[in-house]
CSV table of N, CA and C in Angstrom, one decimal:
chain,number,residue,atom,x,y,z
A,1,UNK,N,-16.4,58.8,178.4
A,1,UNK,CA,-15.9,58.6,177.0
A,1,UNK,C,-15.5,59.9,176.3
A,2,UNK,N,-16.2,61.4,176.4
A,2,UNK,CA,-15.7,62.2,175.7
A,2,UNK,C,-14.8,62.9,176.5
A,3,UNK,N,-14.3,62.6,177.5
A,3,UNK,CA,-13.3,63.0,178.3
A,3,UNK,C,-12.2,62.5,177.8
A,4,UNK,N,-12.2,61.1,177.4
A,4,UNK,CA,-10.8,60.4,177.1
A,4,UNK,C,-11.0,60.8,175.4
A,5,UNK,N,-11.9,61.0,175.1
A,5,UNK,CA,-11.3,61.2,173.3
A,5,UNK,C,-10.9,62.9,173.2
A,6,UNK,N,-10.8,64.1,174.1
A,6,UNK,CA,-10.6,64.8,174.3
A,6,UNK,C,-9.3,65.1,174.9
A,7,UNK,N,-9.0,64.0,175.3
A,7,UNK,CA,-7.0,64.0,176.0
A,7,UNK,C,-6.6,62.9,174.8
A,8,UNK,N,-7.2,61.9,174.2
A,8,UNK,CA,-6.6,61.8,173.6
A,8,UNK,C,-6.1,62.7,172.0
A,9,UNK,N,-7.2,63.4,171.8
A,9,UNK,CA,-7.1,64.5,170.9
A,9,UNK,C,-5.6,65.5,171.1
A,10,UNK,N,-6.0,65.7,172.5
A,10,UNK,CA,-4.6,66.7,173.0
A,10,UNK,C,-3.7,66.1,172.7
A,11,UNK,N,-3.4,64.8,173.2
A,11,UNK,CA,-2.4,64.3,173.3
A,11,UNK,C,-1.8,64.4,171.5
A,12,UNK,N,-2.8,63.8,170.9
A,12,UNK,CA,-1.8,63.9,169.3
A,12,UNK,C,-1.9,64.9,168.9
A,13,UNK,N,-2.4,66.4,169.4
A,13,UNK,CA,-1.9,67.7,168.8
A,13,UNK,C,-0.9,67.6,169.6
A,14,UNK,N,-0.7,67.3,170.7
A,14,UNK,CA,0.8,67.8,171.3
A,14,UNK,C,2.0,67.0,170.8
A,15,UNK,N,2.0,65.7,170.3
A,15,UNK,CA,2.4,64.8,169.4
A,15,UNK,C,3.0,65.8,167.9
A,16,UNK,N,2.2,65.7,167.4
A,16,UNK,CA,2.0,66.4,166.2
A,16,UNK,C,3.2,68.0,166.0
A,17,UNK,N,2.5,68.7,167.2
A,17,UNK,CA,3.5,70.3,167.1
A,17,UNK,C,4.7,69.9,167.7
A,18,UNK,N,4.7,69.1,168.6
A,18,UNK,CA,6.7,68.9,169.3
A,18,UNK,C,7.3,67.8,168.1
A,19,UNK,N,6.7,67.1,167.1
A,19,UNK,CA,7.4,66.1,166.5
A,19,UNK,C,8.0,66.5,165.1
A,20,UNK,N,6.4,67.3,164.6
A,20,UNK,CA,7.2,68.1,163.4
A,20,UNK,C,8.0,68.9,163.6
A,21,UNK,N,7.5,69.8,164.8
A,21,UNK,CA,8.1,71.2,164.4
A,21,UNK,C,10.0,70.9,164.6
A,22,UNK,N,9.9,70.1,165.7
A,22,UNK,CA,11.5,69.2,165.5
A,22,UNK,C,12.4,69.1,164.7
A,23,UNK,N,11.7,68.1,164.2
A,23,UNK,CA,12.1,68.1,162.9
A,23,UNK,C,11.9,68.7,161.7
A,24,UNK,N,11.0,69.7,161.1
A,24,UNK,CA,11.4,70.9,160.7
A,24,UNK,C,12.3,71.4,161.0
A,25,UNK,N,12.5,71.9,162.1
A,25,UNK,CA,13.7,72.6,162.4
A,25,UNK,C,14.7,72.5,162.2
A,26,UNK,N,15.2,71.2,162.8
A,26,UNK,CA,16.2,70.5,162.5
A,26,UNK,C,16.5,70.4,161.0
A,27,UNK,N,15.5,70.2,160.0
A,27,UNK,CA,15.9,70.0,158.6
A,27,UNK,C,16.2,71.4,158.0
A,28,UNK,N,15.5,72.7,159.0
A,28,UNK,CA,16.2,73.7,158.1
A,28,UNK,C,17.4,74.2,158.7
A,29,UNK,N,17.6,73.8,159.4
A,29,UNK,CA,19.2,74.1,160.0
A,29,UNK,C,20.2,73.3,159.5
A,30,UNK,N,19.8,72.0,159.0
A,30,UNK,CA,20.8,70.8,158.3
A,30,UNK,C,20.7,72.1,157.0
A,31,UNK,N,19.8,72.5,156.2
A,31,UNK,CA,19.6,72.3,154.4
A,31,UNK,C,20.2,74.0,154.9
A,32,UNK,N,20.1,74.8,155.9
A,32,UNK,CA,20.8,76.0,155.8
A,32,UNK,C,22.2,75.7,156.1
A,33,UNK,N,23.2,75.1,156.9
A,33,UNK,CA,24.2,74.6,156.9
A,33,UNK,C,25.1,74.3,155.6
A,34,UNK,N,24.0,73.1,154.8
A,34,UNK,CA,24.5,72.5,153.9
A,34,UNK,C,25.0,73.5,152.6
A,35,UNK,N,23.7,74.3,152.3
A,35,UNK,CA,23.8,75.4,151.4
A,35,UNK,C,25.9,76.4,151.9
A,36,UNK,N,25.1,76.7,153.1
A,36,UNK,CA,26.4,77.6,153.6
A,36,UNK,C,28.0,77.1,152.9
A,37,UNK,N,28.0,75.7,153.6
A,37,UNK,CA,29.1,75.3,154.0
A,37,UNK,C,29.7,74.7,152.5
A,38,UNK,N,28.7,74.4,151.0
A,38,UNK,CA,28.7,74.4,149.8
A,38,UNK,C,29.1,75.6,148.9
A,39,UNK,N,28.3,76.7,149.3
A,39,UNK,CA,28.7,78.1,148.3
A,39,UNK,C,29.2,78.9,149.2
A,40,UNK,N,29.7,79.2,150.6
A,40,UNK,CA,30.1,80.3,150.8
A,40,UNK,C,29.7,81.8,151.2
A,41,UNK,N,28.2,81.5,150.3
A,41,UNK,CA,27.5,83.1,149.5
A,41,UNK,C,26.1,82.9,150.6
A,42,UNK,N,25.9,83.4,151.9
A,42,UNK,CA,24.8,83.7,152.6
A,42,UNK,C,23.4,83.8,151.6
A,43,UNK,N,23.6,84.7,150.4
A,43,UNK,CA,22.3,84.9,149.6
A,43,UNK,C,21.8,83.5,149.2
A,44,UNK,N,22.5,82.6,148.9
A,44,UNK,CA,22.0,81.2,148.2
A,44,UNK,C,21.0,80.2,149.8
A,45,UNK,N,21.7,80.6,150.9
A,45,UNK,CA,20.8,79.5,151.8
A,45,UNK,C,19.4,80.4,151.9
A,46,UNK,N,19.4,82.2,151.9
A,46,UNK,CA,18.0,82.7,151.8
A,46,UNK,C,17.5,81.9,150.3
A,47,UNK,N,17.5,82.0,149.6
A,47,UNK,CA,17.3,81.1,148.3
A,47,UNK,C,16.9,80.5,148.8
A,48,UNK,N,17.8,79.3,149.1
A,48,UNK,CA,17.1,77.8,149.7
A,48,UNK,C,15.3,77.6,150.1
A,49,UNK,N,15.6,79.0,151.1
A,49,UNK,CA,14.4,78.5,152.3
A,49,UNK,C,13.2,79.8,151.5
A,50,UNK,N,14.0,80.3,151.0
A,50,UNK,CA,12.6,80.9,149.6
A,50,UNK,C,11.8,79.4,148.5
A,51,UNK,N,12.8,79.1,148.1
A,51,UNK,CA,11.8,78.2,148.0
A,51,UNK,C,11.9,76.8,148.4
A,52,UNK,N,11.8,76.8,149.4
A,52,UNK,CA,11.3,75.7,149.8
A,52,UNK,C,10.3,76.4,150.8
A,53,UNK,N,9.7,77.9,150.6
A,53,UNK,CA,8.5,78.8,151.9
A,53,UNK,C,7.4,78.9,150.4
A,54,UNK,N,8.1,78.5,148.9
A,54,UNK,CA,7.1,78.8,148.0
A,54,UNK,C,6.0,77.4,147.6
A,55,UNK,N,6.9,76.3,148.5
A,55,UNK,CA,6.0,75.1,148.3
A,55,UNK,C,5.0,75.5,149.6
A,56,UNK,N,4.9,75.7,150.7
A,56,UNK,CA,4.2,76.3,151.6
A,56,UNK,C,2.4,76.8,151.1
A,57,UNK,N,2.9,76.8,149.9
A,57,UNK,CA,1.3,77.4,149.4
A,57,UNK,C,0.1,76.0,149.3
A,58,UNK,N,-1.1,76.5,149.4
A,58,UNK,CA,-2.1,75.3,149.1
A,58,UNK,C,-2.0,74.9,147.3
A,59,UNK,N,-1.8,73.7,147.4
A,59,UNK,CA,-1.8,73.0,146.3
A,59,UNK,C,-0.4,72.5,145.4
A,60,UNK,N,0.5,73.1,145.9
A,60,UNK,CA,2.0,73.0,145.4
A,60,UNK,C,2.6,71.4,146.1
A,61,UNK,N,2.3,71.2,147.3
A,61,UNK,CA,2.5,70.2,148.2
A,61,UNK,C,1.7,69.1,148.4
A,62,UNK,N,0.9,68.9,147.5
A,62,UNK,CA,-0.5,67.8,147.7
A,62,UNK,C,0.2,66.3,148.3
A,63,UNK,N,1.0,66.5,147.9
A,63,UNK,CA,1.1,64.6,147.8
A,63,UNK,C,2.1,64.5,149.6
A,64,UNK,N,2.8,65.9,150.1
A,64,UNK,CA,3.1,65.8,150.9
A,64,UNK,C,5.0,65.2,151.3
A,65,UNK,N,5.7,65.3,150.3
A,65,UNK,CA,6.5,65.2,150.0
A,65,UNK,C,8.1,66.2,150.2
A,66,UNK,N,7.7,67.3,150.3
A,66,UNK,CA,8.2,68.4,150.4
A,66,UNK,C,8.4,68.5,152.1
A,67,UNK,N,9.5,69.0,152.5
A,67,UNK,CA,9.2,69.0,153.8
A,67,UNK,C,8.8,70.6,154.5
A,68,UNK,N,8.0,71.2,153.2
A,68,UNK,CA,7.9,72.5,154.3
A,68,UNK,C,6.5,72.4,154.4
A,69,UNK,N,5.9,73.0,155.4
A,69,UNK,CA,4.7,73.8,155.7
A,69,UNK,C,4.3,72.2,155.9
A,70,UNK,N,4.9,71.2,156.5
A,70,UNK,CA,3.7,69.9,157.2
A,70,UNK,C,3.5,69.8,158.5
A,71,UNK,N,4.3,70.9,158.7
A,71,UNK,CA,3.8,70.8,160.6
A,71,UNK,C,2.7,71.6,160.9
A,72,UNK,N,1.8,72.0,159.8
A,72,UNK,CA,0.8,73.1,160.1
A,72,UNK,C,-0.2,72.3,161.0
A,73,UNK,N,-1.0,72.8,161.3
A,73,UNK,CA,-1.6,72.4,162.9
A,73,UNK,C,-3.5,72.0,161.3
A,74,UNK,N,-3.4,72.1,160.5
A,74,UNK,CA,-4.5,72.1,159.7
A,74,UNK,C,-4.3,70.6,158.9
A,75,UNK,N,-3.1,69.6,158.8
A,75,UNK,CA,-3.1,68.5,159.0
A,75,UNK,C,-4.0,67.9,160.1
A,76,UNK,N,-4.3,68.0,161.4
A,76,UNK,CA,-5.3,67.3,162.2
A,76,UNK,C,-6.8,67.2,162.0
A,77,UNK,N,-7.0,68.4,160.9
A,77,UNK,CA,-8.2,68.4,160.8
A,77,UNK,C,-8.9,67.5,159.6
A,78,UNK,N,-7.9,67.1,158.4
A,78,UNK,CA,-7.9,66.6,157.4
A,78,UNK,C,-7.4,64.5,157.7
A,79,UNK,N,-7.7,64.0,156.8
A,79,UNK,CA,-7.4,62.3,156.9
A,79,UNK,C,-6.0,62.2,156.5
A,80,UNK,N,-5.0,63.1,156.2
A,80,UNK,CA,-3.7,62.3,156.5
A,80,UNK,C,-3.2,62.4,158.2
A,81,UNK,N,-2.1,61.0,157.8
A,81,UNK,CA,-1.5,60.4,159.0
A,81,UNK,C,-0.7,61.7,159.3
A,82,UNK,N,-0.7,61.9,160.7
A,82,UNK,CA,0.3,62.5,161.3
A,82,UNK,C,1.7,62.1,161.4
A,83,UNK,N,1.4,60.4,161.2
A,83,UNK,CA,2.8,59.1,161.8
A,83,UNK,C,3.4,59.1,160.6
A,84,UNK,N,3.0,59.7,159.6
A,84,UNK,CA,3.5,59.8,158.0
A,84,UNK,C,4.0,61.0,157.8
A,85,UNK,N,4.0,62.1,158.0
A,85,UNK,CA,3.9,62.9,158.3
A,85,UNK,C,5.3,63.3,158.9
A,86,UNK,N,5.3,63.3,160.3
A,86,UNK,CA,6.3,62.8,161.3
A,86,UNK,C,7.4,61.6,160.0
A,87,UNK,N,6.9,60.6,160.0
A,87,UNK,CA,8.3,59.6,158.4
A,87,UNK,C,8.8,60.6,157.7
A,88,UNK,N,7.9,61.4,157.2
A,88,UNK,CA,8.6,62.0,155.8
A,88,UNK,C,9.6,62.9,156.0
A,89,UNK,N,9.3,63.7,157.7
A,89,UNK,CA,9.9,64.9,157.5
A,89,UNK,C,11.6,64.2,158.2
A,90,UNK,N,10.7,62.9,159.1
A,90,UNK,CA,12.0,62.7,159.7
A,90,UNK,C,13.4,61.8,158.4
A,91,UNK,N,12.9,61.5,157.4
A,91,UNK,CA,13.7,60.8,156.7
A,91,UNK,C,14.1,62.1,155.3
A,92,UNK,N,14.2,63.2,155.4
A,92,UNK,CA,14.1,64.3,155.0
A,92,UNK,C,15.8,64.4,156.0
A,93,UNK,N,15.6,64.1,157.4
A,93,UNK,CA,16.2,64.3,157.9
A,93,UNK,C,17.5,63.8,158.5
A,94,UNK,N,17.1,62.6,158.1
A,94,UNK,CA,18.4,61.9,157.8
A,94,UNK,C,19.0,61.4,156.1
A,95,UNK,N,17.9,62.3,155.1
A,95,UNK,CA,19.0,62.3,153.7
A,95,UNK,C,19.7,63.5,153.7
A,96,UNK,N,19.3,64.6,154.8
A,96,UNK,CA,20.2,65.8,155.0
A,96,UNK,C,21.9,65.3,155.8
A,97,UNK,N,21.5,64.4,156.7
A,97,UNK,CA,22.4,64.0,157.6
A,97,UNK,C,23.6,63.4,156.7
A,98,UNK,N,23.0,62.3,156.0
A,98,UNK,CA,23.6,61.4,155.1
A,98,UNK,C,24.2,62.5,154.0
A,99,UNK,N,24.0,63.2,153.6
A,99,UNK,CA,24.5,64.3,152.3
A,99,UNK,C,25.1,64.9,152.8
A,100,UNK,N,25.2,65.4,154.1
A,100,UNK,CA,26.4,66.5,154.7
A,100,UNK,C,27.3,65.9,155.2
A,101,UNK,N,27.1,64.3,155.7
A,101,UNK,CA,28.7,63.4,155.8
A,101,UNK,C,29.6,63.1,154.7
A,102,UNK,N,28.4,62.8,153.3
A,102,UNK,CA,29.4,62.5,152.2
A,102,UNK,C,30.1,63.7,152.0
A,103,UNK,N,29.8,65.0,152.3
A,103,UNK,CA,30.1,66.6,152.0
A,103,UNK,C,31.7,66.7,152.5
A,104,UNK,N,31.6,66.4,153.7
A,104,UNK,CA,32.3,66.5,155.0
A,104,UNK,C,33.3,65.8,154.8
A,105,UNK,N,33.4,64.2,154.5
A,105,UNK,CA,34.6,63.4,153.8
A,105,UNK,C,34.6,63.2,152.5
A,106,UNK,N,34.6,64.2,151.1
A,106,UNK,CA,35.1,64.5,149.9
A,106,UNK,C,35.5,65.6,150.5
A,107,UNK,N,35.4,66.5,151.1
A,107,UNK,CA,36.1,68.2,151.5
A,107,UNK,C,37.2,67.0,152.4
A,108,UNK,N,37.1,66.5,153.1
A,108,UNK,CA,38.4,66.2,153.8
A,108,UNK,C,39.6,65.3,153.1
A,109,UNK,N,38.8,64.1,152.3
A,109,UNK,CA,39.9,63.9,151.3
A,109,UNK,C,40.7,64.7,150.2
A,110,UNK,N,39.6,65.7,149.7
A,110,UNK,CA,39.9,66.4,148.9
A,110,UNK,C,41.5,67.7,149.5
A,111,UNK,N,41.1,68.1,150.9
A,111,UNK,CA,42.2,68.5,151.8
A,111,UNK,C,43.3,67.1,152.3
A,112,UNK,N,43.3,66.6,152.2
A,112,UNK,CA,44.0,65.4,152.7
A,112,UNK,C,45.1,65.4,151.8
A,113,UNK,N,44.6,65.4,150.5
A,113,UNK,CA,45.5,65.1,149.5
A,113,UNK,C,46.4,66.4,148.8
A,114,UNK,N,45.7,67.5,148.8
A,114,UNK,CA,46.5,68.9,149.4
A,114,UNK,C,47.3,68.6,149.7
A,115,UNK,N,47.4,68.1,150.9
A,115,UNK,CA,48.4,67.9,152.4
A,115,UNK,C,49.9,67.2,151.7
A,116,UNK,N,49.0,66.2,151.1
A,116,UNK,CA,50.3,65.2,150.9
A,116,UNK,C,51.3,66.0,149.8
């Protein structure tokens, strides 16, 4: 018995660091992209990820909403869901997806009609 609650422990820390960190990743490469490919100005995407490193602090993030600093490995030890957790960051990640398409065709209409 404490063999299997001991792999399965591993198993949802290994769950946990390959799912967030993923998706973290992925969201700061969408929201640094997005920044870029909006102003132009390199300084503004450091911005970005300044603050979104200033919600990273204890107590700024309570409710868990924010997508920085949830992949910390100190969620396993506390009663929130991991599987929530993993939702938030991944739907983080498809309102980045979804905002850089609308981006992507208003720049192209907006060139389109240039054209004409």
């Amino acid at each position: 018995m404490f063999l299997l609650t001991v792999q399965l422990h591993c198993l949802i820390c290994f769950y946990h660091f390959l799912s967030t960190a993923t998706f973290k990743f992925s969201f700061y490469v969408l929201f640094v992209f997005l920044i870029s490919w909006l102003s132009k100005e390199t300084f503004y995407s450091f911005v970005g990820i300044a603050i979104l490193s200033f919600f990273m602090f204890p107590g700024l993030n309570n409710r868990g909403i924010i997508p920085s600093g949830l992949n910390s490995m100190a969620y396993l030890l506390t009663n929130d869901s991991i599987y929530r957790i993993s939702t938030v960051l991944f739907l983080w990640n498809v309102f980045a997806i979804v905002f850089l398409l609308y981006v992507f065709f208003q720049t192209r209409s907006r060139f389109l009609k240039r054209s004409e």
